[in-house]
mmCIF file with all atom_site columns, C-alpha atoms in Angstrom:
data_model
loop_
_atom_site.group_PDB
_atom_site.id
_atom_site.type_symbol
_atom_site.label_atom_id
_atom_site.label_alt_id
_atom_site.label_comp_id
_atom_site.label_asym_id
_atom_site.label_entity_id
_atom_site.label_seq_id
_atom_site.pdbx_PDB_ins_code
_atom_site.Cartn_x
_atom_site.Cartn_y
_atom_site.Cartn_z
_atom_site.occupancy
_atom_site.B_iso_or_equiv
_atom_site.pdbx_formal_charge
_atom_site.auth_seq_id
_atom_site.auth_comp_id
_atom_site.auth_asym_id
_atom_site.auth_atom_id
_atom_site.pdbx_PDB_model_num
ATOM 1   C CA . VAL X 1 1   ? 96.704  112.193 102.013 1.00 0.00 ? 1   VAL X CA 1
ATOM 2   C CA . ALA X 1 2   ? 93.586  114.253 102.631 1.00 0.00 ? 2   ALA X CA 1
ATOM 3   C CA . PRO X 1 3   ? 91.053  115.041 99.896  1.00 0.00 ? 3   PRO X CA 1
ATOM 4   C CA . GLY X 1 4   ? 91.394  118.471 98.342  1.00 0.00 ? 4   GLY X CA 1
ATOM 5   C CA . THR X 1 5   ? 93.672  120.285 95.937  1.00 0.00 ? 5   THR X CA 1
ATOM 6   C CA . TRP X 1 6   ? 97.431  119.896 96.149  1.00 0.00 ? 6   TRP X CA 1
ATOM 7   C CA . ARG X 1 7   ? 100.282 121.587 94.282  1.00 0.00 ? 7   ARG X CA 1
ATOM 8   C CA . GLY X 1 8   ? 103.446 119.693 93.416  1.00 0.00 ? 8   GLY X CA 1
ATOM 9   C CA . ALA X 1 9   ? 107.014 120.906 93.554  1.00 0.00 ? 9   ALA X CA 1
ATOM 10  C CA . VAL X 1 10  ? 109.114 122.240 90.703  1.00 0.00 ? 10  VAL X CA 1
ATOM 11  C CA . LEU X 1 11  ? 110.634 119.152 89.098  1.00 0.00 ? 11  LEU X CA 1
ATOM 12  C CA . GLN X 1 12  ? 114.193 118.352 88.175  1.00 0.00 ? 12  GLN X CA 1
ATOM 13  C CA . ASP X 1 13  ? 113.352 115.192 86.248  1.00 0.00 ? 13  ASP X CA 1
ATOM 14  C CA . SER X 1 14  ? 110.069 113.382 85.755  1.00 0.00 ? 14  SER X CA 1
ATOM 15  C CA . CYS X 1 15  ? 107.093 112.657 87.979  1.00 0.00 ? 15  CYS X CA 1
ATOM 16  C CA . TYR X 1 16  ? 104.387 110.013 87.948  1.00 0.00 ? 16  TYR X CA 1
ATOM 17  C CA . TRP X 1 17  ? 101.205 110.299 90.042  1.00 0.00 ? 17  TRP X CA 1
ATOM 18  C CA . GLU X 1 18  ? 97.942  108.379 90.256  1.00 0.00 ? 18  GLU X CA 1
ATOM 19  C CA . ARG X 1 19  ? 94.611  108.649 92.066  1.00 0.00 ? 19  ARG X CA 1
ATOM 20  C CA . LEU X 1 20  ? 93.459  105.191 93.192  1.00 0.00 ? 20  LEU X CA 1
ATOM 21  C CA . SER X 1 21  ? 90.126  103.513 93.934  1.00 0.00 ? 21  SER X CA 1
ATOM 22  C CA . GLY X 1 22  ? 91.861  100.543 95.596  1.00 0.00 ? 22  GLY X CA 1
ATOM 23  C CA . PHE X 1 23  ? 95.195  98.944  96.388  1.00 0.00 ? 23  PHE X CA 1
ATOM 24  C CA . GLY X 1 24  ? 95.001  95.607  94.559  1.00 0.00 ? 24  GLY X CA 1
ATOM 25  C CA . GLY X 1 25  ? 97.447  96.684  91.880  1.00 0.00 ? 25  GLY X CA 1
ATOM 26  C CA . GLU X 1 26  ? 94.783  96.328  89.181  1.00 0.00 ? 26  GLU X CA 1
ATOM 27  C CA . PHE X 1 27  ? 94.791  98.672  86.193  1.00 0.00 ? 27  PHE X CA 1
ATOM 28  C CA . ASP X 1 28  ? 91.106  99.552  86.663  1.00 0.00 ? 28  ASP X CA 1
ATOM 29  C CA . GLU X 1 29  ? 91.894  100.898 90.160  1.00 0.00 ? 29  GLU X CA 1
ATOM 30  C CA . VAL X 1 30  ? 93.730  103.863 88.605  1.00 0.00 ? 30  VAL X CA 1
ATOM 31  C CA . GLU X 1 31  ? 91.149  106.663 88.514  1.00 0.00 ? 31  GLU X CA 1
ATOM 32  C CA . ALA X 1 32  ? 93.518  109.157 86.845  1.00 0.00 ? 32  ALA X CA 1
ATOM 33  C CA . ASN X 1 33  ? 97.261  109.536 86.384  1.00 0.00 ? 33  ASN X CA 1
ATOM 34  C CA . ASN X 1 34  ? 99.980  111.563 84.696  1.00 0.00 ? 34  ASN X CA 1
ATOM 35  C CA . PHE X 1 35  ? 103.631 111.206 83.784  1.00 0.00 ? 35  PHE X CA 1
ATOM 36  C CA . THR X 1 36  ? 105.219 114.623 83.428  1.00 0.00 ? 36  THR X CA 1
ATOM 37  C CA . THR X 1 37  ? 108.287 116.793 83.782  1.00 0.00 ? 37  THR X CA 1
ATOM 38  C CA . ALA X 1 38  ? 106.292 119.880 84.837  1.00 0.00 ? 38  ALA X CA 1
ATOM 39  C CA . ARG X 1 39  ? 104.818 121.177 88.120  1.00 0.00 ? 39  ARG X CA 1
ATOM 40  C CA . GLN X 1 40  ? 101.371 119.651 88.778  1.00 0.00 ? 40  GLN X CA 1
ATOM 41  C CA . ILE X 1 41  ? 98.123  120.424 90.571  1.00 0.00 ? 41  ILE X CA 1
ATOM 42  C CA . VAL X 1 42  ? 95.944  117.477 91.637  1.00 0.00 ? 42  VAL X CA 1
ATOM 43  C CA . THR X 1 43  ? 92.544  117.430 93.309  1.00 0.00 ? 43  THR X CA 1
ATOM 44  C CA . LEU X 1 44  ? 91.954  114.293 95.341  1.00 0.00 ? 44  LEU X CA 1
ATOM 45  C CA . LYS X 1 45  ? 88.332  113.264 95.741  1.00 0.00 ? 45  LYS X CA 1
ATOM 46  C CA . SER X 1 46  ? 86.829  112.104 99.024  1.00 0.00 ? 46  SER X CA 1
ATOM 47  C CA . THR X 1 47  ? 85.949  108.853 97.220  1.00 0.00 ? 47  THR X CA 1
ATOM 48  C CA . ASP X 1 48  ? 89.603  108.140 96.288  1.00 0.00 ? 48  ASP X CA 1
ATOM 49  C CA . ALA X 1 49  ? 91.088  105.263 98.288  1.00 0.00 ? 49  ALA X CA 1
ATOM 50  C CA . GLY X 1 50  ? 94.580  106.647 97.872  1.00 0.00 ? 50  GLY X CA 1
ATOM 51  C CA . PHE X 1 51  ? 97.161  108.669 95.993  1.00 0.00 ? 51  PHE X CA 1
ATOM 52  C CA . ARG X 1 52  ? 100.598 107.564 94.829  1.00 0.00 ? 52  ARG X CA 1
ATOM 53  C CA . SER X 1 53  ? 103.409 109.633 93.384  1.00 0.00 ? 53  SER X CA 1
ATOM 54  C CA . ASP X 1 54  ? 106.978 108.852 92.380  1.00 0.00 ? 54  ASP X CA 1
ATOM 55  C CA . ASP X 1 55  ? 109.765 111.409 91.960  1.00 0.00 ? 55  ASP X CA 1
ATOM 56  C CA . CYS X 1 56  ? 107.327 114.323 92.281  1.00 0.00 ? 56  CYS X CA 1
ATOM 57  C CA . GLY X 1 57  ? 108.909 116.062 95.251  1.00 0.00 ? 57  GLY X CA 1
ATOM 58  C CA . GLU X 1 58  ? 106.737 117.361 98.065  1.00 0.00 ? 58  GLU X CA 1
ATOM 59  C CA . TRP X 1 59  ? 103.039 118.143 97.638  1.00 0.00 ? 59  TRP X CA 1
ATOM 60  C CA . THR X 1 60  ? 101.571 121.163 99.440  1.00 0.00 ? 60  THR X CA 1
ATOM 61  C CA . ARG X 1 61  ? 98.131  122.596 100.222 1.00 0.00 ? 61  ARG X CA 1
ATOM 62  C CA . ASP X 1 62  ? 99.623  126.107 99.730  1.00 0.00 ? 62  ASP X CA 1
ATOM 63  C CA . LEU X 1 63  ? 97.783  127.282 96.613  1.00 0.00 ? 63  LEU X CA 1
ATOM 64  C CA . SER X 1 64  ? 98.926  130.908 96.732  1.00 0.00 ? 64  SER X CA 1
ATOM 65  C CA . PRO X 1 65  ? 100.079 132.463 93.424  1.00 0.00 ? 65  PRO X CA 1
ATOM 66  C CA . ILE X 1 66  ? 103.376 131.195 92.041  1.00 0.00 ? 66  ILE X CA 1
ATOM 67  C CA . THR X 1 67  ? 103.819 133.908 89.402  1.00 0.00 ? 67  THR X CA 1
ATOM 68  C CA . ALA X 1 68  ? 104.882 137.528 90.006  1.00 0.00 ? 68  ALA X CA 1
ATOM 69  C CA . SER X 1 69  ? 101.511 138.654 88.616  1.00 0.00 ? 69  SER X CA 1
ATOM 70  C CA . PRO X 1 70  ? 98.728  136.990 86.601  1.00 0.00 ? 70  PRO X CA 1
ATOM 71  C CA . THR X 1 71  ? 100.060 138.596 83.396  1.00 0.00 ? 71  THR X CA 1
ATOM 72  C CA . SER X 1 72  ? 103.728 137.723 84.005  1.00 0.00 ? 72  SER X CA 1
ATOM 73  C CA . PRO X 1 73  ? 105.411 135.309 81.587  1.00 0.00 ? 73  PRO X CA 1
ATOM 74  C CA . PHE X 1 74  ? 105.372 131.683 82.746  1.00 0.00 ? 74  PHE X CA 1
ATOM 75  C CA . GLY X 1 75  ? 106.901 128.366 81.730  1.00 0.00 ? 75  GLY X CA 1
ATOM 76  C CA . ASP X 1 76  ? 105.958 124.708 81.802  1.00 0.00 ? 76  ASP X CA 1
ATOM 77  C CA . GLY X 1 77  ? 103.593 123.496 84.491  1.00 0.00 ? 77  GLY X CA 1
ATOM 78  C CA . MET X 1 78  ? 100.026 123.618 85.696  1.00 0.00 ? 78  MET X CA 1
ATOM 79  C CA . TYR X 1 79  ? 98.490  126.935 86.746  1.00 0.00 ? 79  TYR X CA 1
ATOM 80  C CA . PHE X 1 80  ? 95.283  128.280 88.293  1.00 0.00 ? 80  PHE X CA 1
ATOM 81  C CA . VAL X 1 81  ? 93.473  130.693 85.965  1.00 0.00 ? 81  VAL X CA 1
ATOM 82  C CA . GLY X 1 82  ? 92.732  133.937 87.802  1.00 0.00 ? 82  GLY X CA 1
ATOM 83  C CA . THR X 1 83  ? 95.340  133.264 90.489  1.00 0.00 ? 83  THR X CA 1
ATOM 84  C CA . ASP X 1 84  ? 98.596  132.271 88.762  1.00 0.00 ? 84  ASP X CA 1
ATOM 85  C CA . ILE X 1 85  ? 97.729  133.391 85.232  1.00 0.00 ? 85  ILE X CA 1
ATOM 86  C CA . ALA X 1 86  ? 95.116  135.725 83.786  1.00 0.00 ? 86  ALA X CA 1
ATOM 87  C CA . ALA X 1 87  ? 92.327  134.771 81.430  1.00 0.00 ? 87  ALA X CA 1
ATOM 88  C CA . GLY X 1 88  ? 93.007  136.117 77.959  1.00 0.00 ? 88  GLY X CA 1
ATOM 89  C CA . THR X 1 89  ? 95.214  135.348 74.999  1.00 0.00 ? 89  THR X CA 1
ATOM 90  C CA . TRP X 1 90  ? 98.664  133.878 75.548  1.00 0.00 ? 90  TRP X CA 1
ATOM 91  C CA . ARG X 1 91  ? 101.427 133.071 73.039  1.00 0.00 ? 91  ARG X CA 1
ATOM 92  C CA . SER X 1 92  ? 104.402 130.795 73.448  1.00 0.00 ? 92  SER X CA 1
ATOM 93  C CA . ARG X 1 93  ? 107.684 132.446 72.439  1.00 0.00 ? 93  ARG X CA 1
ATOM 94  C CA . GLY X 1 94  ? 108.571 129.287 70.553  1.00 0.00 ? 94  GLY X CA 1
ATOM 95  C CA . ASP X 1 95  ? 111.685 128.828 72.694  1.00 0.00 ? 95  ASP X CA 1
ATOM 96  C CA . PHE X 1 96  ? 111.329 125.062 72.756  1.00 0.00 ? 96  PHE X CA 1
ATOM 97  C CA . ALA X 1 97  ? 112.740 122.133 70.824  1.00 0.00 ? 97  ALA X CA 1
ATOM 98  C CA . GLY X 1 98  ? 110.437 119.439 69.526  1.00 0.00 ? 98  GLY X CA 1
ATOM 99  C CA . SER X 1 99  ? 106.736 119.539 70.283  1.00 0.00 ? 99  SER X CA 1
ATOM 100 C CA . CYS X 1 100 ? 104.631 121.455 72.795  1.00 0.00 ? 100 CYS X CA 1
ATOM 101 C CA . TYR X 1 101 ? 101.575 120.081 74.595  1.00 0.00 ? 101 TYR X CA 1
ATOM 102 C CA . TRP X 1 102 ? 99.032  122.383 76.291  1.00 0.00 ? 102 TRP X CA 1
ATOM 103 C CA . GLU X 1 103 ? 95.617  121.953 77.967  1.00 0.00 ? 103 GLU X CA 1
ATOM 104 C CA . ARG X 1 104 ? 92.780  124.191 79.112  1.00 0.00 ? 104 ARG X CA 1
ATOM 105 C CA . LEU X 1 105 ? 91.222  122.572 82.183  1.00 0.00 ? 105 LEU X CA 1
ATOM 106 C CA . ASP X 1 106 ? 87.880  122.588 83.978  1.00 0.00 ? 106 ASP X CA 1
ATOM 107 C CA . GLY X 1 107 ? 89.406  120.981 87.100  1.00 0.00 ? 107 GLY X CA 1
ATOM 108 C CA . PHE X 1 108 ? 92.452  119.193 88.467  1.00 0.00 ? 108 PHE X CA 1
ATOM 109 C CA . THR X 1 109 ? 91.369  115.609 89.203  1.00 0.00 ? 109 THR X CA 1
ATOM 110 C CA . GLY X 1 110 ? 93.013  114.368 86.022  1.00 0.00 ? 110 GLY X CA 1
ATOM 111 C CA . ASP X 1 111 ? 89.649  113.046 84.830  1.00 0.00 ? 111 ASP X CA 1
ATOM 112 C CA . PHE X 1 112 ? 89.349  113.161 81.046  1.00 0.00 ? 112 PHE X CA 1
ATOM 113 C CA . ASP X 1 113 ? 86.049  115.066 81.185  1.00 0.00 ? 113 ASP X CA 1
ATOM 114 C CA . GLU X 1 114 ? 87.855  118.063 82.752  1.00 0.00 ? 114 GLU X CA 1
ATOM 115 C CA . LEU X 1 115 ? 89.797  118.634 79.523  1.00 0.00 ? 115 LEU X CA 1
ATOM 116 C CA . ILE X 1 116 ? 88.281  121.637 77.714  1.00 0.00 ? 116 ILE X CA 1
ATOM 117 C CA . ALA X 1 117 ? 90.771  121.892 74.849  1.00 0.00 ? 117 ALA X CA 1
ATOM 118 C CA . ASN X 1 118 ? 94.320  120.771 74.075  1.00 0.00 ? 118 ASN X CA 1
ATOM 119 C CA . ASP X 1 119 ? 96.914  120.549 71.328  1.00 0.00 ? 119 ASP X CA 1
ATOM 120 C CA . PHE X 1 120 ? 100.222 118.866 70.593  1.00 0.00 ? 120 PHE X CA 1
ATOM 121 C CA . ILE X 1 121 ? 102.056 121.144 68.197  1.00 0.00 ? 121 ILE X CA 1
ATOM 122 C CA . ASP X 1 122 ? 105.566 121.853 66.909  1.00 0.00 ? 122 ASP X CA 1
ATOM 123 C CA . VAL X 1 123 ? 105.130 125.588 66.259  1.00 0.00 ? 123 VAL X CA 1
ATOM 124 C CA . ALA X 1 124 ? 104.569 128.396 68.785  1.00 0.00 ? 124 ALA X CA 1
ATOM 125 C CA . PRO X 1 125 ? 100.905 128.175 69.852  1.00 0.00 ? 125 PRO X CA 1
ATOM 126 C CA . ILE X 1 126 ? 98.518  131.006 70.646  1.00 0.00 ? 126 ILE X CA 1
ATOM 127 C CA . VAL X 1 127 ? 95.800  130.057 73.160  1.00 0.00 ? 127 VAL X CA 1
ATOM 128 C CA . SER X 1 128 ? 92.763  131.981 74.412  1.00 0.00 ? 128 SER X CA 1
ATOM 129 C CA . ILE X 1 129 ? 92.098  131.054 78.033  1.00 0.00 ? 129 ILE X CA 1
ATOM 130 C CA . SER X 1 130 ? 88.597  131.720 79.342  1.00 0.00 ? 130 SER X CA 1
ATOM 131 C CA . ALA X 1 131 ? 87.819  133.241 82.733  1.00 0.00 ? 131 ALA X CA 1
ATOM 132 C CA . THR X 1 132 ? 85.664  130.145 83.360  1.00 0.00 ? 132 THR X CA 1
ATOM 133 C CA . ASP X 1 133 ? 88.663  127.794 82.909  1.00 0.00 ? 133 ASP X CA 1
ATOM 134 C CA . ALA X 1 134 ? 89.940  126.408 86.210  1.00 0.00 ? 134 ALA X CA 1
ATOM 135 C CA . GLY X 1 135 ? 93.462  125.896 84.946  1.00 0.00 ? 135 GLY X CA 1
ATOM 136 C CA . PHE X 1 136 ? 96.005  125.756 82.179  1.00 0.00 ? 136 PHE X CA 1
ATOM 137 C CA . SER X 1 137 ? 98.805  123.260 81.699  1.00 0.00 ? 137 SER X CA 1
ATOM 138 C CA . ALA X 1 138 ? 101.787 123.342 79.339  1.00 0.00 ? 138 ALA X CA 1
ATOM 139 C CA . GLU X 1 139 ? 104.692 120.982 78.828  1.00 0.00 ? 139 GLU X CA 1
ATOM 140 C CA . ASP X 1 140 ? 107.728 121.513 76.604  1.00 0.00 ? 140 ASP X CA 1
ATOM 141 C CA . CYS X 1 141 ? 106.239 124.799 75.349  1.00 0.00 ? 141 CYS X CA 1
ATOM 142 C CA . GLY X 1 142 ? 108.872 127.284 76.548  1.00 0.00 ? 142 GLY X CA 1
ATOM 143 C CA . THR X 1 143 ? 107.836 130.691 77.854  1.00 0.00 ? 143 THR X CA 1
ATOM 144 C CA . TRP X 1 144 ? 104.311 132.102 77.479  1.00 0.00 ? 144 TRP X CA 1
ATOM 145 C CA . ASP X 1 145 ? 103.584 135.838 77.108  1.00 0.00 ? 145 ASP X CA 1
ATOM 146 C CA . TYR X 1 146 ? 100.287 137.588 77.775  1.00 0.00 ? 146 TYR X CA 1
ATOM 147 C CA . LEU X 1 147 ? 98.802  139.326 74.691  1.00 0.00 ? 147 LEU X CA 1
ATOM 148 C CA . GLY X 1 148 ? 95.732  140.767 76.422  1.00 0.00 ? 148 GLY X CA 1
ATOM 149 C CA . PRO X 1 149 ? 92.103  140.062 77.235  1.00 0.00 ? 149 PRO X CA 1
#
């Protein structure tokens, strides 16, 4: 798989992916990974030796918008700020059972230092997404509505 940014398919079940520095099967060769039930975006670095994914569907280099408009409601998954969703304040409708996890992201490599802010919460969250954020990710949060800039 070539370096660059890739978007995963809409999932039916769960997906596991990992960026690798080698193929020895050692834990320290995993540069970043995720286990999720939501659509993903992953940036592979030119220094990565490989990429592995299980049950993630097809990955594509097509990064065109996946929402009707940047202020349209959206569900679980990973989104580009400014392309898929607008910067501004968003609120979950609370149409979820259990707990919601969300992240504001500075990039899509899965590296921990790209995490700007996050929360794991069991009530409907309100999140202000900055125009400088690269992305936003939500899992088990239900539908998000745009409240404005």
